[in-house]
PDB file of C-alpha atoms and ligand atoms in Angstrom:
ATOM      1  CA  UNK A   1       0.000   0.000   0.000  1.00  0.00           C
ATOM      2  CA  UNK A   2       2.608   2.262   1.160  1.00  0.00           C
ATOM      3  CA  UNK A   3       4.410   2.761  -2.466  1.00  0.00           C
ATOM      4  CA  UNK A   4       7.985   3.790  -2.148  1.00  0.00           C
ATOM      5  CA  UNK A   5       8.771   6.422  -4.805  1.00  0.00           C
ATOM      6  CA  UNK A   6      11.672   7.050  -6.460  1.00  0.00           C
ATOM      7  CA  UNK A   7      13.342   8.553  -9.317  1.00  0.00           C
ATOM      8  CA  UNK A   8      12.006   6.688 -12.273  1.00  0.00           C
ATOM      9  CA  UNK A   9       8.621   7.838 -11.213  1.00  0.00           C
ATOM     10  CA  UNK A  10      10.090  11.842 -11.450  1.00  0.00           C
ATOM     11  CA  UNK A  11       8.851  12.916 -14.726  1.00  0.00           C
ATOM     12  CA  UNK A  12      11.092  14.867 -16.964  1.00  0.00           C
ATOM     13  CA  UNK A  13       8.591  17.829 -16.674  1.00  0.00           C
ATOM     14  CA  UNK A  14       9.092  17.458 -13.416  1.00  0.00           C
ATOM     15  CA  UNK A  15       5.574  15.815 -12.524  1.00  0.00           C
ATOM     16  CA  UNK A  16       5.873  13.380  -9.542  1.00  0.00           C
ATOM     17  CA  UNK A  17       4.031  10.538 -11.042  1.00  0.00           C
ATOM     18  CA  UNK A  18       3.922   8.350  -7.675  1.00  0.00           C
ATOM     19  CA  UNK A  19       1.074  11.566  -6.499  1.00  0.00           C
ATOM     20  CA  UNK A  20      -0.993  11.203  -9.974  1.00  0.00           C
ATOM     21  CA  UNK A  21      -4.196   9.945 -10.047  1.00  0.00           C
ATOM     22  CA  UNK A  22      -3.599   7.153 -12.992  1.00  0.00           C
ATOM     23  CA  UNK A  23      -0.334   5.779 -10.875  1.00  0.00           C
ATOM     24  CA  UNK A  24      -2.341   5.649  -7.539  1.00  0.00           C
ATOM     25  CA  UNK A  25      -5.700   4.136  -9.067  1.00  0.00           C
ATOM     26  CA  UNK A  26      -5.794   0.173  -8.472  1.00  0.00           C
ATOM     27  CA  UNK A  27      -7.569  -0.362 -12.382  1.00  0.00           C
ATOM     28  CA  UNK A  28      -5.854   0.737 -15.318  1.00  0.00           C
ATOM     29  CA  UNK A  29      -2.781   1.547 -13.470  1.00  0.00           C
ATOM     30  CA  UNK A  30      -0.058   3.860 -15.267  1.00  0.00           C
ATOM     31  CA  UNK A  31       3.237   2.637 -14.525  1.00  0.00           C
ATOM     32  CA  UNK A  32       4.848   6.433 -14.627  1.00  0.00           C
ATOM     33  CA  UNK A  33       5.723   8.732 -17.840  1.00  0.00           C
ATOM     34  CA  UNK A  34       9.047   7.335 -17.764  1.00  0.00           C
ATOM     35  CA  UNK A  35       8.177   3.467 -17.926  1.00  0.00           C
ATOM     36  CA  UNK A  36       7.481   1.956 -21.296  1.00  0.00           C
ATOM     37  CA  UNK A  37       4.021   2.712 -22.755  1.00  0.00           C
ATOM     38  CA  UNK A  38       1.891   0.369 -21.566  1.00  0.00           C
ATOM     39  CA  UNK A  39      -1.362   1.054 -19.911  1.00  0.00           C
ATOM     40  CA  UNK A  40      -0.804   4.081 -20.450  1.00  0.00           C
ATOM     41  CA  UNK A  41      -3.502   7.035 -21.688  1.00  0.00           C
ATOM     42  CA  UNK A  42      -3.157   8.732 -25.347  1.00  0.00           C
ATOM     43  CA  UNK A  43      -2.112  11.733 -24.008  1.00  0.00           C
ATOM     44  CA  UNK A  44       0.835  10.635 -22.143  1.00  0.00           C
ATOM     45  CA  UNK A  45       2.004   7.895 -24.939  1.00  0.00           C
ATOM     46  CA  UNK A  46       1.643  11.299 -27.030  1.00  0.00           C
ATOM     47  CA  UNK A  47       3.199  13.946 -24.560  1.00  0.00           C
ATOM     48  CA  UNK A  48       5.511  16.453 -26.255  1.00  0.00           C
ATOM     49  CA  UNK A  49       7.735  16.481 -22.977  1.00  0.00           C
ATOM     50  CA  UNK A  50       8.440  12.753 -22.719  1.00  0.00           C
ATOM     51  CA  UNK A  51       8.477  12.141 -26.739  1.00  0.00           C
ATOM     52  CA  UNK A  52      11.264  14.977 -26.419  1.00  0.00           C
ATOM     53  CA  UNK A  53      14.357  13.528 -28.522  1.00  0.00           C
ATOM     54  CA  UNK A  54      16.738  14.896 -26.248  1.00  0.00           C
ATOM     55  CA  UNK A  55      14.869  13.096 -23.219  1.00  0.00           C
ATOM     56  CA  UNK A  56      14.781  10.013 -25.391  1.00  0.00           C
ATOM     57  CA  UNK A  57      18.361  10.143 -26.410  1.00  0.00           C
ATOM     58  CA  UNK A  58      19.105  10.497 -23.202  1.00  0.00           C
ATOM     59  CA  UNK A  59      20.644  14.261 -23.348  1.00  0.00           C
ATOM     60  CA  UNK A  60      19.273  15.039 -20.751  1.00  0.00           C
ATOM     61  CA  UNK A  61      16.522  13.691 -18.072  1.00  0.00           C
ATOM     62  CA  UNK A  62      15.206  17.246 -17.214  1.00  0.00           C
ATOM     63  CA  UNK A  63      13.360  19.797 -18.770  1.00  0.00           C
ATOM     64  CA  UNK A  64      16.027  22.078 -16.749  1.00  0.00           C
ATOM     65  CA  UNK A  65      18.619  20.685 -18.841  1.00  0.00           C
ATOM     66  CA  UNK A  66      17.283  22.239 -21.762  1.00  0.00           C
ATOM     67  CA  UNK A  67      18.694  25.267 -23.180  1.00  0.00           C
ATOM     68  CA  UNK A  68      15.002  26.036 -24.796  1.00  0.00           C
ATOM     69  CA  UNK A  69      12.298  24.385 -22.786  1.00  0.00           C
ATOM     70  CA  UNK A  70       8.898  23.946 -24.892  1.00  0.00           C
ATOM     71  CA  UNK A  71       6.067  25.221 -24.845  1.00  0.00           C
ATOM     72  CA  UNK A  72       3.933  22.793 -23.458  1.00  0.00           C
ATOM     73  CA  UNK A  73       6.103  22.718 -20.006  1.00  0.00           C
ATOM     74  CA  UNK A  74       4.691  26.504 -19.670  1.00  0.00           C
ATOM     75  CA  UNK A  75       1.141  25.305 -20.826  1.00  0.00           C
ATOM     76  CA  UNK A  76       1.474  21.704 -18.313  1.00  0.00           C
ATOM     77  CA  UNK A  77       2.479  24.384 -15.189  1.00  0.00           C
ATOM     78  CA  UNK A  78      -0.160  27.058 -15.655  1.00  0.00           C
ATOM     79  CA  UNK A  79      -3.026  23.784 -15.477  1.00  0.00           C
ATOM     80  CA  UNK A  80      -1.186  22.153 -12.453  1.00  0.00           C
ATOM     81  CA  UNK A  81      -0.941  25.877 -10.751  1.00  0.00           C
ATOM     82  CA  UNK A  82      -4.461  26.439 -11.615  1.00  0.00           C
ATOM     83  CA  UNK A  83      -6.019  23.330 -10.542  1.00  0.00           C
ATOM     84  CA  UNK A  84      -3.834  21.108  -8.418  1.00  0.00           C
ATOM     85  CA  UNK A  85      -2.070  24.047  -6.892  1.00  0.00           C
ATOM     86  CA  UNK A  86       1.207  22.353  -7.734  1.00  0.00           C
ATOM     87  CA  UNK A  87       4.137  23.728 -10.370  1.00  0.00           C
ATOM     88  CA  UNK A  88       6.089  21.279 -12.672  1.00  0.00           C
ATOM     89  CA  UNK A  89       8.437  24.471 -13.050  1.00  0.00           C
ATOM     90  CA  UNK A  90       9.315  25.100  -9.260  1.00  0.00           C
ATOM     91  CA  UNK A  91       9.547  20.862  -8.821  1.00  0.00           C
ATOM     92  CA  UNK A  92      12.190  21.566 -11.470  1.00  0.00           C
ATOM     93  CA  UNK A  93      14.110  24.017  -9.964  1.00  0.00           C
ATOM     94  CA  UNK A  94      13.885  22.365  -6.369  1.00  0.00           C
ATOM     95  CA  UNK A  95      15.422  19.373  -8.430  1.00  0.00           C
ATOM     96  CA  UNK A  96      18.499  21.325 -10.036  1.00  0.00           C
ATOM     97  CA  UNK A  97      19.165  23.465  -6.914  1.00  0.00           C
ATOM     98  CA  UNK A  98      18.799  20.110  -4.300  1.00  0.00           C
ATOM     99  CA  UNK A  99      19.063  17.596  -6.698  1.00  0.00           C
ATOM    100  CA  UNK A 100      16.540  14.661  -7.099  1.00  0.00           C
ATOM    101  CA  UNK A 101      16.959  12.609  -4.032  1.00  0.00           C
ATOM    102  CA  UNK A 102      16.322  16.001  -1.452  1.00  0.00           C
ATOM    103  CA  UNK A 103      13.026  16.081  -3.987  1.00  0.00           C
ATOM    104  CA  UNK A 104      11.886  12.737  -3.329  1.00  0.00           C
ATOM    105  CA  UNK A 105      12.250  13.371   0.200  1.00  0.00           C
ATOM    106  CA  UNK A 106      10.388  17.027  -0.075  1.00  0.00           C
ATOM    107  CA  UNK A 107       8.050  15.012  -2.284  1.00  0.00           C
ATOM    108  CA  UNK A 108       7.031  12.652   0.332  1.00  0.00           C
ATOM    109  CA  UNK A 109       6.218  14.725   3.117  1.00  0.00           C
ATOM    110  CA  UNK A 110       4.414  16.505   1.461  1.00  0.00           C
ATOM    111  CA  UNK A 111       1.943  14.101  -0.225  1.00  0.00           C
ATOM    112  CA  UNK A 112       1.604  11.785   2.882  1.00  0.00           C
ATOM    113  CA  UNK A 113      -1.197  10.857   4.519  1.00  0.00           C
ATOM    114  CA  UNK A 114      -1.552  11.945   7.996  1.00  0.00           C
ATOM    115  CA  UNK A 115      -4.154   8.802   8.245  1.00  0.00           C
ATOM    116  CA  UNK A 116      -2.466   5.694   7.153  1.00  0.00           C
ATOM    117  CA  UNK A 117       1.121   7.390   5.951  1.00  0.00           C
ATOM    118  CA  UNK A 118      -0.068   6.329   2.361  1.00  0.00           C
ATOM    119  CA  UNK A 119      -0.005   8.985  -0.550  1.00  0.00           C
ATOM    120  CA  UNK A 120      -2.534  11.521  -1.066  1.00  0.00           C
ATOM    121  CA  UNK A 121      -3.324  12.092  -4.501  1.00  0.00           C
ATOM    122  CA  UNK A 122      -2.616  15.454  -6.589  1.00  0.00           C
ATOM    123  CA  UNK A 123      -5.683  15.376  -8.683  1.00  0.00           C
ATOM    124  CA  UNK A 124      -7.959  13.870  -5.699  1.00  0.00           C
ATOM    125  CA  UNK A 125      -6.736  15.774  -2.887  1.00  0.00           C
ATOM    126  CA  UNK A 126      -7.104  12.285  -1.177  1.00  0.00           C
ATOM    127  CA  UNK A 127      -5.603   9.109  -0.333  1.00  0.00           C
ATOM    128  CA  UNK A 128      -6.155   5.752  -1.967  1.00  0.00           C
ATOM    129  CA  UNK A 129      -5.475   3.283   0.507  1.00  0.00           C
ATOM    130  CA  UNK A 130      -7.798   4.890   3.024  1.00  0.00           C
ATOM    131  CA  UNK A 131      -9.675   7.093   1.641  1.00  0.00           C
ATOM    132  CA  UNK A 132      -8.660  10.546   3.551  1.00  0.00           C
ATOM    133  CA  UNK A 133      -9.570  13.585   2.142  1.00  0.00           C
ATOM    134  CA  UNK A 134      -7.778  16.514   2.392  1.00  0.00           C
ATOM    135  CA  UNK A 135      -9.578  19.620   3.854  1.00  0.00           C
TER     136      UNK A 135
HETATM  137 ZN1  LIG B   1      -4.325   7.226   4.005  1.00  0.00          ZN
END
């Protein structure tokens, strides 16, 4: 229940994908934008940021990294800000200034359940495995 997240599950955009709704869910689980594309929905197997060729090739694992970040990074943040009050541009930032393992650790108190110490979910402002909701 408890899922233990880690780097793979860090998005290049810088989306935590062990807080997203479609990682969390118990049918139709996505395995994480950066795992092969496999029960995965049509707009991540078709996301600009993770079809990136210098993500791809391997260049570079961050949208940081890139000298000319795209436009749907901007687009991606302004939703998140909006409606999940979370920013794929600060989690980027927080990763090159602290570096990804200080994020994981950032990542995790602040998306655990005060209930059962599971995850509470971006999208659901609640947790899966016990069904908290946060006020
Ligand atoms: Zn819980």
């Amino acid at each position: 229940m408890n899922r233990k997240l880690n780097a793979q599950l860090i998005a290049p955009c810088g989306m935590n994908c062990g807080i997203c709704m479609a990682y969390l869910r118990e049918k139709n689980k996505c395995p994480g934008c950066r795992a092969a594309d496999t029960n995965k929905s049509i707009s991540i197997i078709r996301c600009k940021i993770k079809n990136c060729e210098a993500i791809q090739k391997g260049k570079i694992k961050f949208c940081f990294e890139c000298e000319k970040p795209c436009a749907r990074l901007k687009q991606l943040d302004k939703r998140y800000r909006t409606k999940y009050n979370m920013s794929m541009i600060e989690n980027l930032e927080f990763i090159r200034d602290n570096g990804i393992d200080t994020f994981i650790v950032q990542q995790e108190a602040k998306y655990k359940c005060p209930e059962c110490g599971g995850v509470i979910c971006v999208h659901r402002k609640k947790c899966f495995a016990c069904n908290y909701i946060e006020s």
